[in-house]
Coordinates of C-alpha atoms and ligand atoms in Angstrom, one line a residue:
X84 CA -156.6 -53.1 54.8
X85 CA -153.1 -52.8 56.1
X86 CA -154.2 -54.9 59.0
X87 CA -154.1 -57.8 57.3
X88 CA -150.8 -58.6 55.2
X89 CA -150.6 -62.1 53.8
X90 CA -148.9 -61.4 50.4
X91 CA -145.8 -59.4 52.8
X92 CA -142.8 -61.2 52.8
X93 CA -140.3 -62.2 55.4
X94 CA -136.6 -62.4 53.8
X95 CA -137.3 -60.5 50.9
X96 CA -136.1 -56.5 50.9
X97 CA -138.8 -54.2 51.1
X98 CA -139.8 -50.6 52.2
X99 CA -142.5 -50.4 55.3
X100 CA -145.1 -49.0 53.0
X101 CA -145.4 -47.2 49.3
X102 CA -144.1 -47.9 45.8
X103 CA -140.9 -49.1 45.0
X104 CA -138.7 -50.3 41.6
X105 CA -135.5 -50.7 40.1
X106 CA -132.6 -51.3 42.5
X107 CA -130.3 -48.2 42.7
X108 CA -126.0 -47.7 42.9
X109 CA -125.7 -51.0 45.1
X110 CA -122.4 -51.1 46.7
X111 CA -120.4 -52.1 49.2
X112 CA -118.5 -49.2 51.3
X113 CA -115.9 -50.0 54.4
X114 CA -118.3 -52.8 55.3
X115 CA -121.5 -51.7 54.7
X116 CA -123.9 -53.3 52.1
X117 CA -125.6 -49.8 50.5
X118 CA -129.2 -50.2 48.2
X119 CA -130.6 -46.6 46.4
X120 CA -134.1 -47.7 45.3
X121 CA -136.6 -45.7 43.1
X122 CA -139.6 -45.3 45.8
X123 CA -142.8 -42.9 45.7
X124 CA -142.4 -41.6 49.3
X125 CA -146.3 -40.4 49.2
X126 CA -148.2 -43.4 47.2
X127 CA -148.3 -46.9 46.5
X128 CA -147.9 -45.9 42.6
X129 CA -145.2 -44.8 41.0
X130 CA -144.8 -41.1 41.0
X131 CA -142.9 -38.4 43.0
X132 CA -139.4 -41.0 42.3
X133 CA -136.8 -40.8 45.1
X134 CA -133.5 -42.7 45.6
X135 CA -134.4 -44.0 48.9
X136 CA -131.7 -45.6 50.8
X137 CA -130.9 -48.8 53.1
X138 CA -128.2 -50.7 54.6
X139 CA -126.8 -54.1 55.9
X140 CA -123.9 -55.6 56.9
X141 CA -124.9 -58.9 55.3
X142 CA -127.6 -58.7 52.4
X143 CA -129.9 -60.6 54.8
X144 CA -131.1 -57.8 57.5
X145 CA -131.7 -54.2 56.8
X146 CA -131.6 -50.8 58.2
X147 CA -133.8 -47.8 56.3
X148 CA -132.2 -44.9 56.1
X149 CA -132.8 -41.3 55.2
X150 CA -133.8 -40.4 51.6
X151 CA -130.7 -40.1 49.5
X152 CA -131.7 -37.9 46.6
X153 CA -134.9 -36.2 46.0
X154 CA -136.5 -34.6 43.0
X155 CA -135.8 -31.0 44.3
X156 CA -134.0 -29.2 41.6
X157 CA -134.8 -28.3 37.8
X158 CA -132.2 -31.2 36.8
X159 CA -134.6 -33.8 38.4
X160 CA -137.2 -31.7 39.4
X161 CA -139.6 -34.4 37.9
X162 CA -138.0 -37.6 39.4
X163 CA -134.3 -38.7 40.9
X164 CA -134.3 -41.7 38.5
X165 CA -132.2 -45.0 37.7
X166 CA -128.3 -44.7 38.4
X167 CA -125.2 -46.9 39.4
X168 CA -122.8 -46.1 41.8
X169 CA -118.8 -45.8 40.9
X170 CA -115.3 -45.7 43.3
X171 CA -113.3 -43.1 41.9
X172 CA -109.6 -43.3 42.1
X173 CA -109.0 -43.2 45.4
X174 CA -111.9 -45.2 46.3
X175 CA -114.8 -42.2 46.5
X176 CA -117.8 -43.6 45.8
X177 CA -120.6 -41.1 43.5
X178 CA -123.4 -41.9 42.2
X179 CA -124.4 -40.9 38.7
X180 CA -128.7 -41.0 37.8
X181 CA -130.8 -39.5 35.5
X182 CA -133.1 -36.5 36.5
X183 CA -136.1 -35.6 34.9
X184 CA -135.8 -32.3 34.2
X185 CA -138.5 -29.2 34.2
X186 CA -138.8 -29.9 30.5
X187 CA -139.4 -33.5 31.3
X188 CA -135.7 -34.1 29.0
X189 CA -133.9 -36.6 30.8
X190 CA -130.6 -36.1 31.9
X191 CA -127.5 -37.5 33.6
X192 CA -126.6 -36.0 37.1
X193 CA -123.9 -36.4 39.8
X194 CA -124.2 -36.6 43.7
X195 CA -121.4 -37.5 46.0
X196 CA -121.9 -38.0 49.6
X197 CA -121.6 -35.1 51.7
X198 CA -119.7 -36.5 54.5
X199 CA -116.9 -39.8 53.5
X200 CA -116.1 -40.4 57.3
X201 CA -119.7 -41.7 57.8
X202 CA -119.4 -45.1 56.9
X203 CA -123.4 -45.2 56.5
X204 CA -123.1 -42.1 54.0
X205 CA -126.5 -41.1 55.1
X206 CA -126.4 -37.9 53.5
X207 CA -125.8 -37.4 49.5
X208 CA -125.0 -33.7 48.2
X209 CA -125.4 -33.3 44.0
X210 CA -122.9 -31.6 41.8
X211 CA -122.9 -27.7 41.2
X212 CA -122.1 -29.4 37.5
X213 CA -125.2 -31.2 37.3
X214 CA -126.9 -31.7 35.1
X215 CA -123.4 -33.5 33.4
X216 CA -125.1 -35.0 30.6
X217 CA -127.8 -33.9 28.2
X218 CA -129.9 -35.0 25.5
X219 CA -128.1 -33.4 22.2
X220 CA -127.0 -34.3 18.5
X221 CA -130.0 -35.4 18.0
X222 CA -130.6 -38.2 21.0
X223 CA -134.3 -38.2 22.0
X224 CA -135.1 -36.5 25.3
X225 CA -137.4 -38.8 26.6
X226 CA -135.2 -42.3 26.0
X227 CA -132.0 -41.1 27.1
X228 CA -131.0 -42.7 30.7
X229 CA -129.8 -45.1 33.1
X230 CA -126.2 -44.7 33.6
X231 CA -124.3 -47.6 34.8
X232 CA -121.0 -48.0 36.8
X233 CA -118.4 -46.4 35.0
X234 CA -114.9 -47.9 34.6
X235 CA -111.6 -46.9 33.8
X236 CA -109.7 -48.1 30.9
X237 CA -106.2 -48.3 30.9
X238 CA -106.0 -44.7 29.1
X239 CA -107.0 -43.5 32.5
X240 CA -110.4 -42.5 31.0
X241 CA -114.1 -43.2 32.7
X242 CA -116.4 -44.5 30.6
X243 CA -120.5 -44.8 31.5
X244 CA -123.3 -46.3 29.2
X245 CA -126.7 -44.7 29.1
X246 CA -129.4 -46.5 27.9
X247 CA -131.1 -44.8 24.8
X248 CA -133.8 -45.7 22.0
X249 CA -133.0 -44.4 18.9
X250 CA -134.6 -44.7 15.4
X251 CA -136.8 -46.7 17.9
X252 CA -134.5 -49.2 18.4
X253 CA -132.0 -50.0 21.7
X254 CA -128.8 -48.1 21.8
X255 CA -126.0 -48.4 24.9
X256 CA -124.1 -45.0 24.2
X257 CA -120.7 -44.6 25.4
X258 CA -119.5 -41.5 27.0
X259 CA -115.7 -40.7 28.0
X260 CA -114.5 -38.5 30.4
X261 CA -111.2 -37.3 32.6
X262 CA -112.3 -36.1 35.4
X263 CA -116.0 -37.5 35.5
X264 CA -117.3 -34.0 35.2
X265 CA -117.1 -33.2 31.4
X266 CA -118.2 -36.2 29.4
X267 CA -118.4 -36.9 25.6
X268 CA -120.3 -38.9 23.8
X269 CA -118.8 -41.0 21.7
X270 CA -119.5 -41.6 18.0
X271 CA -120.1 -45.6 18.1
X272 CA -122.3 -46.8 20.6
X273 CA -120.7 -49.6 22.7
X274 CA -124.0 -52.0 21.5
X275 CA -127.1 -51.7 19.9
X276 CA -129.7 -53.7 18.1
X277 CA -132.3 -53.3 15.7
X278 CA -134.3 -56.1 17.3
X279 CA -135.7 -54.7 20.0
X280 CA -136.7 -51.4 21.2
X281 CA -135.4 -48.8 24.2
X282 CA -133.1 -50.2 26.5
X283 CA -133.5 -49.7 30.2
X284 CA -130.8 -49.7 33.1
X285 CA -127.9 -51.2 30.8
X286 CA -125.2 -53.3 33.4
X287 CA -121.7 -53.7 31.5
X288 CA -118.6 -55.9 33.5
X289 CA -116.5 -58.4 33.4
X290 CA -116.9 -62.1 34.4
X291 CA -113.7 -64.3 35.0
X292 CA -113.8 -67.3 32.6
X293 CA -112.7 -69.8 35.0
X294 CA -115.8 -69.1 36.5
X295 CA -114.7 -69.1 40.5
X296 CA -114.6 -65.2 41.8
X297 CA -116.2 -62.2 40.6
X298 CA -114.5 -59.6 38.7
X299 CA -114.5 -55.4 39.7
X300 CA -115.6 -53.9 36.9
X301 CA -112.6 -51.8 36.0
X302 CA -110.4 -55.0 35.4
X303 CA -109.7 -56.6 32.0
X304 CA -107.4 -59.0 31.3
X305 CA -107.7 -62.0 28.5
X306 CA -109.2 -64.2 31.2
X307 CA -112.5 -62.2 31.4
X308 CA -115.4 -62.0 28.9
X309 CA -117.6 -58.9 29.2
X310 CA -121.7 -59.2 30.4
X311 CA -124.1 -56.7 28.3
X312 CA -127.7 -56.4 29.7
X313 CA -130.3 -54.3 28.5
X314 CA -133.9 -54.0 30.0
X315 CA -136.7 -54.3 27.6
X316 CA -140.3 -56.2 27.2
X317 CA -140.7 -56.5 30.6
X318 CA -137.4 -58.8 31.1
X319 CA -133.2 -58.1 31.5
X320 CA -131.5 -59.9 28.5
X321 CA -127.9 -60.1 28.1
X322 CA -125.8 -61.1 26.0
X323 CA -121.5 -62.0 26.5
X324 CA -118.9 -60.8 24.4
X325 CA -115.1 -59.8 24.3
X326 CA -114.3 -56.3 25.5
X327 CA -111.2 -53.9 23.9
X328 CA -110.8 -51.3 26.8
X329 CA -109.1 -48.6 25.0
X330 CA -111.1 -48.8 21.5
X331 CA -113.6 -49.7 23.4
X332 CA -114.8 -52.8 20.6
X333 CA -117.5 -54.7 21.9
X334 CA -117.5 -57.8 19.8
X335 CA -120.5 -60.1 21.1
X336 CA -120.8 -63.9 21.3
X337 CA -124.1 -64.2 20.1
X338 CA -126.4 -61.0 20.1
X339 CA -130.3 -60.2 21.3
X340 CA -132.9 -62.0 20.8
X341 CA -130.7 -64.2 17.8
X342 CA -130.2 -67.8 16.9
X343 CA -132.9 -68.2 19.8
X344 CA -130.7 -68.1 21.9
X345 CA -132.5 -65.7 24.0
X346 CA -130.3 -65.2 27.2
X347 CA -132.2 -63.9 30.3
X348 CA -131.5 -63.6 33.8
X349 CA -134.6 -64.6 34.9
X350 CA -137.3 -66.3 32.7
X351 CA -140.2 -64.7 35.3
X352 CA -140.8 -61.5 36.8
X353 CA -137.6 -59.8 37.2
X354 CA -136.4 -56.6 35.9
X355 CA -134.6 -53.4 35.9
X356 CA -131.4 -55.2 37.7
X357 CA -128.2 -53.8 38.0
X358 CA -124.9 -55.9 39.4
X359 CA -122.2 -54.3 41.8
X360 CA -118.7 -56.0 42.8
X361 CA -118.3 -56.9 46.5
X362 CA -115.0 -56.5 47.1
X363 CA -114.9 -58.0 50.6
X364 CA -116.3 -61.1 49.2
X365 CA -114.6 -61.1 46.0
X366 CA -118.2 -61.7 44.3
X367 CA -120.2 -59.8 41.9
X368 CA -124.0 -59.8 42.8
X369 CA -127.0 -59.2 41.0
X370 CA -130.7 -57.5 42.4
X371 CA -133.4 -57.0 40.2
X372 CA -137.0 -55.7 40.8
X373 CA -139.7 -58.3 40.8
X374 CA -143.3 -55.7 40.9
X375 CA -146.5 -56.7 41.8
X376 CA -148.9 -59.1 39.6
X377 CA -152.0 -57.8 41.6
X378 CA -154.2 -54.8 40.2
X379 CA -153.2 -51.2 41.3
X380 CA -156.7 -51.0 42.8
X381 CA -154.9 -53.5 45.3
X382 CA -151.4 -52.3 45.4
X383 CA -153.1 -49.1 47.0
X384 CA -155.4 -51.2 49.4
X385 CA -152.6 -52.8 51.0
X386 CA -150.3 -49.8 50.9
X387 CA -147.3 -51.2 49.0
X388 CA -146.3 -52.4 45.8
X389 CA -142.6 -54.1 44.4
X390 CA -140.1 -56.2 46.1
X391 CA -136.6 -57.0 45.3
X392 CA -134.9 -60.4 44.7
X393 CA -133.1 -62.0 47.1
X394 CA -129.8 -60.9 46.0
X395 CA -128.1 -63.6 43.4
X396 CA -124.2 -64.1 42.8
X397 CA -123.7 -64.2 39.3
X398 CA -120.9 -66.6 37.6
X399 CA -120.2 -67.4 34.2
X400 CA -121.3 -71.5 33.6
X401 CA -118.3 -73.8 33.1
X402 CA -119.7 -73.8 29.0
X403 CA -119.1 -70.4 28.7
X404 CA -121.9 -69.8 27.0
X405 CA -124.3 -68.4 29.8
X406 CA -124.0 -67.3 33.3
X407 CA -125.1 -68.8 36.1
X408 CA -126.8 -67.6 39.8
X409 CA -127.4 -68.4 43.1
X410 CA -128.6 -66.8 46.1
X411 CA -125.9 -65.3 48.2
X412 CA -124.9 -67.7 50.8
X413 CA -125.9 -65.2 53.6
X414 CA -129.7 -66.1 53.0
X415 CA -128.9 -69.4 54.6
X416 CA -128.5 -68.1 57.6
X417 CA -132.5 -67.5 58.0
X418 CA -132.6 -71.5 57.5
X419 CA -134.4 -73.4 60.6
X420 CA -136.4 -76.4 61.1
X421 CA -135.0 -78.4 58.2
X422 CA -136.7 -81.6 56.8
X423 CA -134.6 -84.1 54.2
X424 CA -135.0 -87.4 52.8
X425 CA -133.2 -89.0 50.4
X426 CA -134.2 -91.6 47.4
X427 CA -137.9 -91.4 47.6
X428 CA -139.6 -92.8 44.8
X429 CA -142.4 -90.8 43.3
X430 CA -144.9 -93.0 41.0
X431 CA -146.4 -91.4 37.9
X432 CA -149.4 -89.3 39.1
X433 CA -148.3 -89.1 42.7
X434 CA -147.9 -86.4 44.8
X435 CA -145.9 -86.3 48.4
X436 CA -146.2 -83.6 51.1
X437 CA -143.4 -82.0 52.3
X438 CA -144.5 -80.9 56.2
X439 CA -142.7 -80.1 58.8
X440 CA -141.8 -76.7 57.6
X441 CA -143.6 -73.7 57.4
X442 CA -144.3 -73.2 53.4
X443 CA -145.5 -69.8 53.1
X444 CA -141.7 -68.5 54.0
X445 CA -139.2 -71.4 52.9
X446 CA -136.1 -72.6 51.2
X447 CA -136.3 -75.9 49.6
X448 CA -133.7 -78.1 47.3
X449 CA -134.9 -81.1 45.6
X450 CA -133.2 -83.2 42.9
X451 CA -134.4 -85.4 40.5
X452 CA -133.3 -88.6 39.4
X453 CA -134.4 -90.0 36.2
X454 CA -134.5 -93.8 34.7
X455 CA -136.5 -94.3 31.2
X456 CA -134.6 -91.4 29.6
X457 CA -135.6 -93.5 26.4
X458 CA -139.3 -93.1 27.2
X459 CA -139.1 -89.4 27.0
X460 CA -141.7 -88.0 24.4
X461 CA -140.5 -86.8 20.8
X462 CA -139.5 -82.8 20.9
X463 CA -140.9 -81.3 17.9
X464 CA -138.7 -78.8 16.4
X465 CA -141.8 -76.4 15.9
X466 CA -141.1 -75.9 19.8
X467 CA -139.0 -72.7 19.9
X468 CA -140.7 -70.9 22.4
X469 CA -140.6 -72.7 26.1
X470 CA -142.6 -69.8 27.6
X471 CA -145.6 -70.9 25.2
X472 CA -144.9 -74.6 25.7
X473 CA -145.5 -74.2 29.7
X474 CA -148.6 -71.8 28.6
X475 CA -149.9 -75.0 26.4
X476 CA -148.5 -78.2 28.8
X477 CA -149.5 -76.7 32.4
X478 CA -149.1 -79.0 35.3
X479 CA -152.2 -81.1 34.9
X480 CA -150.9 -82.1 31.5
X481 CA -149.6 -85.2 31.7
X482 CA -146.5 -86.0 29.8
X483 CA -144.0 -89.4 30.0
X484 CA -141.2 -88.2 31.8
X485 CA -142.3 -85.1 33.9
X486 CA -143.9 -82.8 34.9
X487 CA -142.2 -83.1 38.1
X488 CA -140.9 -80.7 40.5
X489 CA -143.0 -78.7 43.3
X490 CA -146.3 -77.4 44.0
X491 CA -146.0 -74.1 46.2
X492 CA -148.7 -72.6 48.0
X493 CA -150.9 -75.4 47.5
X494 CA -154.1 -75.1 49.1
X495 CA -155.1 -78.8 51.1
X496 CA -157.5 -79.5 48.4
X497 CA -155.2 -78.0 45.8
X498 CA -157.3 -75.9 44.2
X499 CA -154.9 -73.3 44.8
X500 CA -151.5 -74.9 43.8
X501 CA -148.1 -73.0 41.9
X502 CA -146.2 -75.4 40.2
X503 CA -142.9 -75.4 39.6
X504 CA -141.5 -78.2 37.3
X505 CA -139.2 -80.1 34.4
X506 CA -140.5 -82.2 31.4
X507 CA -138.1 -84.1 29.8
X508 CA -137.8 -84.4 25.9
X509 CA -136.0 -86.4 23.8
X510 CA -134.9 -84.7 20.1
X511 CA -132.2 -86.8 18.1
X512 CA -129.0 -87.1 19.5
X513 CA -129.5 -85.7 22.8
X514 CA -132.3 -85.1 25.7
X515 CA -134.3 -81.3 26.1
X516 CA -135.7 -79.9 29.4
X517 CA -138.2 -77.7 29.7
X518 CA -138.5 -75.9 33.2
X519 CA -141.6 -73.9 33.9
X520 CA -143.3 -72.1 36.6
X521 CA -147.1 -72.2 36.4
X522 CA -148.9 -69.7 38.3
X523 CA -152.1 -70.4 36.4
X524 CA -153.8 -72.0 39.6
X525 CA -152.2 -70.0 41.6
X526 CA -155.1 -68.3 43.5
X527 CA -158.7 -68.5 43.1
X528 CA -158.7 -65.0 43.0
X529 CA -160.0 -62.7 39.8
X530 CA -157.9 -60.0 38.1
X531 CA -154.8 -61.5 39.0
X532 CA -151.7 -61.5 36.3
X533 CA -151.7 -65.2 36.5
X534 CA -148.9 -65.4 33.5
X535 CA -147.1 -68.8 32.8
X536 CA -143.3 -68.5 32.6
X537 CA -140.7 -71.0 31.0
X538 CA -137.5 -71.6 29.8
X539 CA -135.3 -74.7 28.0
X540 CA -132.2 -75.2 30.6
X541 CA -129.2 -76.4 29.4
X542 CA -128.8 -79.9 31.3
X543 CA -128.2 -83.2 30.4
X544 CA -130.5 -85.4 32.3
X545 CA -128.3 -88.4 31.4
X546 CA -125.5 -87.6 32.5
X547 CA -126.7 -85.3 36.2
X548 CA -129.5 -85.0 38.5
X549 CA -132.1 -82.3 37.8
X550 CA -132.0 -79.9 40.5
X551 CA -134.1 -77.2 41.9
X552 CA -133.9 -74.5 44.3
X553 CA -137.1 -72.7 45.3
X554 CA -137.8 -69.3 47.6
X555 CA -140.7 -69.2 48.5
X556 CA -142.1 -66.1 50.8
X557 CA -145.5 -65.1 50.9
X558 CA -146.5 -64.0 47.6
X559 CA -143.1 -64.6 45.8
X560 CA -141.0 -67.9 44.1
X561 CA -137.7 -67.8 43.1
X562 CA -136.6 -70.6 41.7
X563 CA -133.2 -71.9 40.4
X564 CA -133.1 -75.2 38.2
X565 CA -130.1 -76.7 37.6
X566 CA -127.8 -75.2 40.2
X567 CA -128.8 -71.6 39.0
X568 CA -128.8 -71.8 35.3
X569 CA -132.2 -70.6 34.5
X570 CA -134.1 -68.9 37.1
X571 CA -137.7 -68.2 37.0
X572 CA -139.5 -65.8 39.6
X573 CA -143.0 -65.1 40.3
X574 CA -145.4 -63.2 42.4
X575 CA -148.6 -65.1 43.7
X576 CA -151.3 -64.2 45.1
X577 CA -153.5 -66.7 46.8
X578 CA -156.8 -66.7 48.4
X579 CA -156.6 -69.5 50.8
X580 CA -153.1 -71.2 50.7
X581 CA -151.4 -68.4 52.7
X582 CA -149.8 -68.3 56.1
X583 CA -150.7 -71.6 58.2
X584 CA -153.4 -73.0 55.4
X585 CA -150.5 -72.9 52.5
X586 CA -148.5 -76.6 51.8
X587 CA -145.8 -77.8 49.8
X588 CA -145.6 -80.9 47.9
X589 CA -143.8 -82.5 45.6
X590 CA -145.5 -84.1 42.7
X591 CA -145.0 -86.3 39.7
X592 CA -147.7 -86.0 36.8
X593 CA -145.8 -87.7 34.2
X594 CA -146.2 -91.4 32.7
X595 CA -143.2 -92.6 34.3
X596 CA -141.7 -92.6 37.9
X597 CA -139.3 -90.3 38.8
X598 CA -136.5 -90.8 41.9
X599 CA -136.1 -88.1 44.4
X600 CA -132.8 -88.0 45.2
X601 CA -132.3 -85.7 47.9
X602 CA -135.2 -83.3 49.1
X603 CA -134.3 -80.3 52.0
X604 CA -137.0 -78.1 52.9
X605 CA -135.6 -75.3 55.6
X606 CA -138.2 -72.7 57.4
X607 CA -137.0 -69.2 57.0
X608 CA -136.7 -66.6 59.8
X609 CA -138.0 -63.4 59.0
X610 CA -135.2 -60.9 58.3
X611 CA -134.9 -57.8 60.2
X612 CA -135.6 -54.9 58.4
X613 CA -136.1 -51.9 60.2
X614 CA -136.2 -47.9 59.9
X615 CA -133.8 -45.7 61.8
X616 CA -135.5 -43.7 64.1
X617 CA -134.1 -40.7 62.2
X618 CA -136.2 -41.5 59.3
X619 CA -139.6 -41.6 61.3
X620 CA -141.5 -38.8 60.6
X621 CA -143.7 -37.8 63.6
X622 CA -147.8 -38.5 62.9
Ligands
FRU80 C1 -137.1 -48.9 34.6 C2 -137.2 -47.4 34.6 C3 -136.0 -46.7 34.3 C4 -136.2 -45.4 34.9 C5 -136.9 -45.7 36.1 C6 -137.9 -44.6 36.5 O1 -138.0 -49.6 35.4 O2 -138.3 -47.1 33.7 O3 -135.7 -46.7 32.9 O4 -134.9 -44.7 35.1 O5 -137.6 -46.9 35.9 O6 -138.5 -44.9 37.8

């Protein structure tokens, strides 16, 4: 019943009630943080798609505002879907999104708001042009959308990507235009790949090499490599490359799902994200929609379904080779009540309590010191996949050096327990880690998506501490290892270890001890997010 509302969080952004998914034309306007999200304004399902619209003034607390575009004309008569918001010359912003037509064809559409003085932009009116966009020359009407930020090359042109599947496999197609009305298609794509299938909400832009600010997304100079994403099997790859504005070459680093080097934003439940460039900041930041593992059956019963990360700042590492994210800094401010110890031994097979907090809606740090490197386990090279090596070394299976990390709503008798954790390897030369996040005894309840997730991270235990960040709130965990450079997210639901009954721990399960070298657990304050009047509908 919507009475009772354990699996609701406190600091993550979501709508009072109903279906929600990808993030929509983020942006930030004359001080104003502005998030478009695709929402069902009638059902808990996804149907009926909307851009519904909210605002803050620091990612943290959050004001609903009005519907910005609904599915009210024969260009999107059948669903105002994903689309990225751009600053025209003169620093306008418009939005341009994909409409489901009366045919059900998708195409691209334009909507500018209707009145630039109010900084909120509370009301959005679409182009007499629309739709701007449609699917000819042979482009498949039913895999043909997703338009991302456009930028401007130094020709003075706009260019846009929309996400496309053809001869079933995933296309970013470039369009050009002058005055962002008429665009052409051009006759290379900026990317595709034969590898995988449609891509969904493509993100294109720069990232500064030195790694320190973000970059707007119309900038290019040598000291920027360029970020492709594409959204596809239920996960946002990427991949980095070097960008030609102009003749628009694309020339990647390495490419999708290649070499195994399978680049991801998050290793979990994350998807559909799109970035935007905050200029007052100077950061580029990344949300991404994390949907329910629960059956539909249950989405309805409580009345909602999908969240949205805590929005991430995304960096390229110091390698180059991968990026790296971190929860904005304005999170912290939800921080109260911390607990922090330092240089706590944990014994093989030990676990420690972390109390003192409140665990159902925390921020913990924890990192790890290891001694007995040399004790780690052989890696076997047959172990490409670290999403199958969680699935197969779970928690309980005890290795020599790790698993270690957290357990997360863990219930007192830890039936009910979601760990997050490392295992060390050793392979010739050098040292692997493994992080994984196991939900598999994450509630005692049936029907549950209860997947593992996992990922190899790119540190060097001999040389640093392992480190990991968790979020936890309610019935989500995000979690950064390794000061952000693989993320994992998940969505929980469990049966007894919620609000007051839910504990943290840390635990050791491997052979060998492991040092903890700095622990900080923090409760969180629950964010404010609240409708405007305006948007209340009388009962
Ligand atoms: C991704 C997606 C997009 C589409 C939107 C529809 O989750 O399928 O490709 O525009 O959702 O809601």
């Amino acid at each position: 019943s919507m009475e009772h509302q354990p699996y609701r969080t406190g600091f993550h952004f979501q709508p009072p009630r109903n279906w929600m998914n990808d993030p929509n034309g983020p942006m930030y306007y004359k001080g104003v943080y502005h998030l478009f999200y695709q929402y069902n304004p009638y059902a808990a399902v996804w149907g009926n798609i909307t851009w519904a619209h909210s605002i803050s003034y620091d990612l943290v607390d959050w004001i609903h505002l009005e519907n910005a575009l609904s599915p009210d004309d024969p260009f999107d008569i059948n669903g105002c879907w994903s689309g990225s918001a751009t600053f025209l010359t003169g620093g306008k912003p418009v939005v341009l999104y994909t409409g489901s037509d009366t045919m059900k064809h998708q195409v691209q559409n334009l909507a500018e708001p209707k009145n630039l003085s109010d900084p909120l932009l509370r009301e959005w009116v679409k182009s007499s042009h629309n739709p701007l966009m449609t699917p000819v020359d042979g482009i498949e009407p039913e895999f043909f959308r997703d338009p991302t930020t456009a930028w401007q090359g130094p020709d003075g042109l706009w260019r846009v990507l929309v996400g496309n599947r053809m001869d079933g496999h995933g296309w970013a197609l470039l369009y050009r235009s002058r005055d962002f009305i008429t665009w052409t298609r051009s006759k290379e794509p900026l990317h595709s790949s034969t590898r995988t299938g449609m891509w969904e909400c493509p993100d294109f832009y720069p990232v500064s090499v030195d790694g320190k600010e973000g970059v707007d997304t119309s900038s290019f100079d040598d000291s920027t490599k360029h970020v492709l994403k594409a959204s596809f099997n239920d996960c946002d790859h990427y991949v980095l490359g070097n960008y030609t504005p102009v003749t628009d070459n694309y020339s990647v680093d390495t490419d999708f799902l290649e070499n195994g080097s399978d680049l991801r934003y998050d290793y979990g439940n994350f998807y559909a994200s799109k970035t935007f460039f905050d200029g007052g900041k100077k950061r580029r930041i990344l949300w991404g929609w994390i949907q329910e593992a629960d059956s539909t059956t249950n989405d309805i019963e409580k009345g909602w379904s999908g969240l949205q990360s805590v929005p991430r700042s995304i960096l390229l590492s110091k390698t180059g080779k991968q990026l790296v994210q971190w929860p904005v800094e304005e999170i912290e401010k939800l921080r109260t009540g911390n607990v922090s110890f330092e240089n706590k031994k944990l014994e093989g097979g030990s676990v420690l309590e972390v109390s003192g907090i409140t665990p159902s809606q925390a921020d913990v740090e924890v990192s790890f010191d290891l001694s007995n490197l040399e004790e780690a386990e052989l890696m076997d090279p047959s172990w490409i996949d670290p999403q199958l090596l969680c699935r197969q070394k779970t928690a309980p299976v005890r290795g020599n050096i790790g698993p270690f990390g957290i357990l997360a709503f863990a219930s007192k008798d830890m039936t009910e327990q979601t760990a997050i954790f490392f295992r060390v390897f050793r392979s010739d030369d050098k040292h692997v880690v493994l992080m994984c996040s196991d939900q598999s005894r994450s509630s005692l309840r049936e029907g549950l998506k209860k997947e593992t997730y996992g990922t190899f991270i790119d540190i060097d235990p001999l040389h640093e501490k392992i480190s990991l960040r968790s979020l936890i709130d309610h019935s989500i965990v995000e979690s950064f290892g390794g000061d952000g450079r693989a993320c994992i997210t998940a969505r929980v639901y469990p049966k007894s270890a919620i609000d007051n009954q839910s504990y943290l721990y840390a635990f050791n399960n491997g052979t060998f001890d492991v040092n903890i070298s700095n622990l900080n657990a923090w409760s969180m304050k629950k964010a404010q997010i609240v409708s405007s009047t305006k948007r209340r509908k009388p009962h």
